[in-house]
Amino acid sequence: PLVGGLAVATAAITATYLLRMFSTAFFGELNTRWTGLMEITWTERAGATVLAASILTLGLWPALWIDRISPTIIHFIPGITL
């Protein structure tokens, strides 16, 4: 019971600090050193899109990657089955 109570209290304190940080980051005053930043360019957006699509594809369909690397893993680590 004591450890559970400490865990709940720790989670509550962590949630409080996280919510406070998020509210400051998203709804607080803009720092003057960031006023010169420009919007993302189309090349940066294209790179981010390719990266996000790759992460989503390999996360939702890992067989694409596992099927490619499994022969090498089996060769170098004897006794492993994938």
PDB file of C-alpha atoms in Angstrom:
ATOM      1  CA  PRO A   1       0.000   0.000   0.000  1.00  0.00           C
ATOM      2  CA  LEU A   2       2.796   2.435   0.816  1.00  0.00           C
ATOM      3  CA  VAL A   3       4.575   1.907  -2.496  1.00  0.00           C
ATOM      4  CA  GLY A   4       1.282   2.248  -4.378  1.00  0.00           C
ATOM      5  CA  GLY A   5       0.544   5.517  -2.586  1.00  0.00           C
ATOM      6  CA  LEU A   6       4.015   6.841  -3.410  1.00  0.00           C
ATOM      7  CA  ALA A   7       3.534   5.827  -7.037  1.00  0.00           C
ATOM      8  CA  VAL A   8       0.205   7.675  -7.235  1.00  0.00           C
ATOM      9  CA  ALA A   9       1.679  10.771  -5.589  1.00  0.00           C
ATOM     10  CA  THR A  10       4.685  10.698  -7.922  1.00  0.00           C
ATOM     11  CA  ALA A  11       2.424  10.329 -10.954  1.00  0.00           C
ATOM     12  CA  ALA A  12       0.293  13.270  -9.786  1.00  0.00           C
ATOM     13  CA  ILE A  13       3.334  15.500  -9.276  1.00  0.00           C
ATOM     14  CA  THR A  14       4.734  14.496 -12.670  1.00  0.00           C
ATOM     15  CA  ALA A  15       1.401  15.189 -14.383  1.00  0.00           C
ATOM     16  CA  THR A  16       1.231  18.594 -12.716  1.00  0.00           C
ATOM     17  CA  TYR A  17       4.690  19.604 -13.932  1.00  0.00           C
ATOM     18  CA  LEU A  18       4.063  18.236 -17.434  1.00  0.00           C
ATOM     19  CA  LEU A  19       0.761  20.084 -17.801  1.00  0.00           C
ATOM     20  CA  ARG A  20       2.378  23.269 -16.520  1.00  0.00           C
ATOM     21  CA  MET A  21       5.237  22.892 -19.010  1.00  0.00           C
ATOM     22  CA  PHE A  22       2.851  22.239 -21.898  1.00  0.00           C
ATOM     23  CA  SER A  23       0.709  25.251 -21.035  1.00  0.00           C
ATOM     24  CA  THR A  24       3.790  27.479 -20.895  1.00  0.00           C
ATOM     25  CA  ALA A  25       5.205  26.082 -24.141  1.00  0.00           C
ATOM     26  CA  PHE A  26       1.994  26.320 -26.163  1.00  0.00           C
ATOM     27  CA  PHE A  27       0.108  29.221 -24.602  1.00  0.00           C
ATOM     28  CA  GLY A  28       2.845  31.316 -22.977  1.00  0.00           C
ATOM     29  CA  GLU A  29       4.541  34.436 -24.246  1.00  0.00           C
ATOM     30  CA  LEU A  30       6.824  34.068 -27.274  1.00  0.00           C
ATOM     31  CA  ASN A  31      10.492  34.346 -26.401  1.00  0.00           C
ATOM     32  CA  THR A  32      12.110  37.252 -28.250  1.00  0.00           C
ATOM     33  CA  ARG A  33      14.974  35.096 -29.527  1.00  0.00           C
ATOM     34  CA  TRP A  34      12.502  33.056 -31.619  1.00  0.00           C
ATOM     35  CA  THR A  35      10.945  36.029 -33.457  1.00  0.00           C
ATOM     36  CA  GLY A  36      13.336  35.685 -36.414  1.00  0.00           C
ATOM     37  CA  LEU A  37      12.352  32.085 -37.180  1.00  0.00           C
ATOM     38  CA  MET A  38      10.695  31.419 -40.507  1.00  0.00           C
ATOM     39  CA  GLU A  39       8.121  28.809 -41.527  1.00  0.00           C
ATOM     40  CA  ILE A  40       9.313  25.372 -42.582  1.00  0.00           C
ATOM     41  CA  THR A  41      10.420  25.176 -46.233  1.00  0.00           C
ATOM     42  CA  TRP A  42       9.041  22.657 -48.693  1.00  0.00           C
ATOM     43  CA  THR A  43      12.296  20.668 -48.677  1.00  0.00           C
ATOM     44  CA  GLU A  44      12.220  20.399 -44.877  1.00  0.00           C
ATOM     45  CA  ARG A  45       8.566  19.406 -45.035  1.00  0.00           C
ATOM     46  CA  ALA A  46       9.355  16.754 -47.670  1.00  0.00           C
ATOM     47  CA  GLY A  47      12.136  15.307 -45.519  1.00  0.00           C
ATOM     48  CA  ALA A  48       9.916  15.244 -42.445  1.00  0.00           C
ATOM     49  CA  THR A  49       7.136  13.594 -44.449  1.00  0.00           C
ATOM     50  CA  VAL A  50       9.462  10.853 -45.723  1.00  0.00           C
ATOM     51  CA  LEU A  51      10.763  10.263 -42.200  1.00  0.00           C
ATOM     52  CA  ALA A  52       7.272  10.127 -40.683  1.00  0.00           C
ATOM     53  CA  ALA A  53       6.021   7.806 -43.435  1.00  0.00           C
ATOM     54  CA  SER A  54       8.997   5.491 -42.895  1.00  0.00           C
ATOM     55  CA  ILE A  55       8.422   5.379 -39.146  1.00  0.00           C
ATOM     56  CA  LEU A  56       4.726   4.663 -39.592  1.00  0.00           C
ATOM     57  CA  THR A  57       5.320   2.018 -42.271  1.00  0.00           C
ATOM     58  CA  LEU A  58       7.944   0.129 -40.289  1.00  0.00           C
ATOM     59  CA  GLY A  59       5.899   0.472 -37.114  1.00  0.00           C
ATOM     60  CA  LEU A  60       2.705  -0.846 -38.651  1.00  0.00           C
ATOM     61  CA  TRP A  61       4.286  -3.382 -41.023  1.00  0.00           C
ATOM     62  CA  PRO A  62       7.616  -4.509 -39.497  1.00  0.00           C
ATOM     63  CA  ALA A  63       7.813  -7.582 -41.739  1.00  0.00           C
ATOM     64  CA  LEU A  64       9.268  -5.347 -44.462  1.00  0.00           C
ATOM     65  CA  TRP A  65      12.378  -4.813 -42.349  1.00  0.00           C
ATOM     66  CA  ILE A  66      12.476  -8.101 -40.440  1.00  0.00           C
ATOM     67  CA  ASP A  67      12.255 -10.227 -43.604  1.00  0.00           C
ATOM     68  CA  ARG A  68      15.229  -8.340 -45.037  1.00  0.00           C
ATOM     69  CA  ILE A  69      17.508  -8.552 -42.009  1.00  0.00           C
ATOM     70  CA  SER A  70      16.584 -11.989 -40.641  1.00  0.00           C
ATOM     71  CA  PRO A  71      18.986 -14.013 -42.894  1.00  0.00           C
ATOM     72  CA  THR A  72      21.918 -11.916 -41.679  1.00  0.00           C
ATOM     73  CA  ILE A  73      20.855 -12.167 -38.048  1.00  0.00           C
ATOM     74  CA  ILE A  74      20.430 -15.937 -38.340  1.00  0.00           C
ATOM     75  CA  HIS A  75      23.876 -16.186 -39.942  1.00  0.00           C
ATOM     76  CA  PHE A  76      25.677 -14.153 -37.269  1.00  0.00           C
ATOM     77  CA  ILE A  77      23.734 -15.358 -34.199  1.00  0.00           C
ATOM     78  CA  PRO A  78      23.517 -19.158 -34.319  1.00  0.00           C
ATOM     79  CA  GLY A  79      20.521 -20.712 -32.605  1.00  0.00           C
ATOM     80  CA  ILE A  80      18.228 -17.705 -32.982  1.00  0.00           C
ATOM     81  CA  THR A  81      14.864 -18.102 -34.693  1.00  0.00           C
ATOM     82  CA  LEU A  82      12.891 -15.255 -36.163  1.00  0.00           C
TER      83      LEU A  82
END
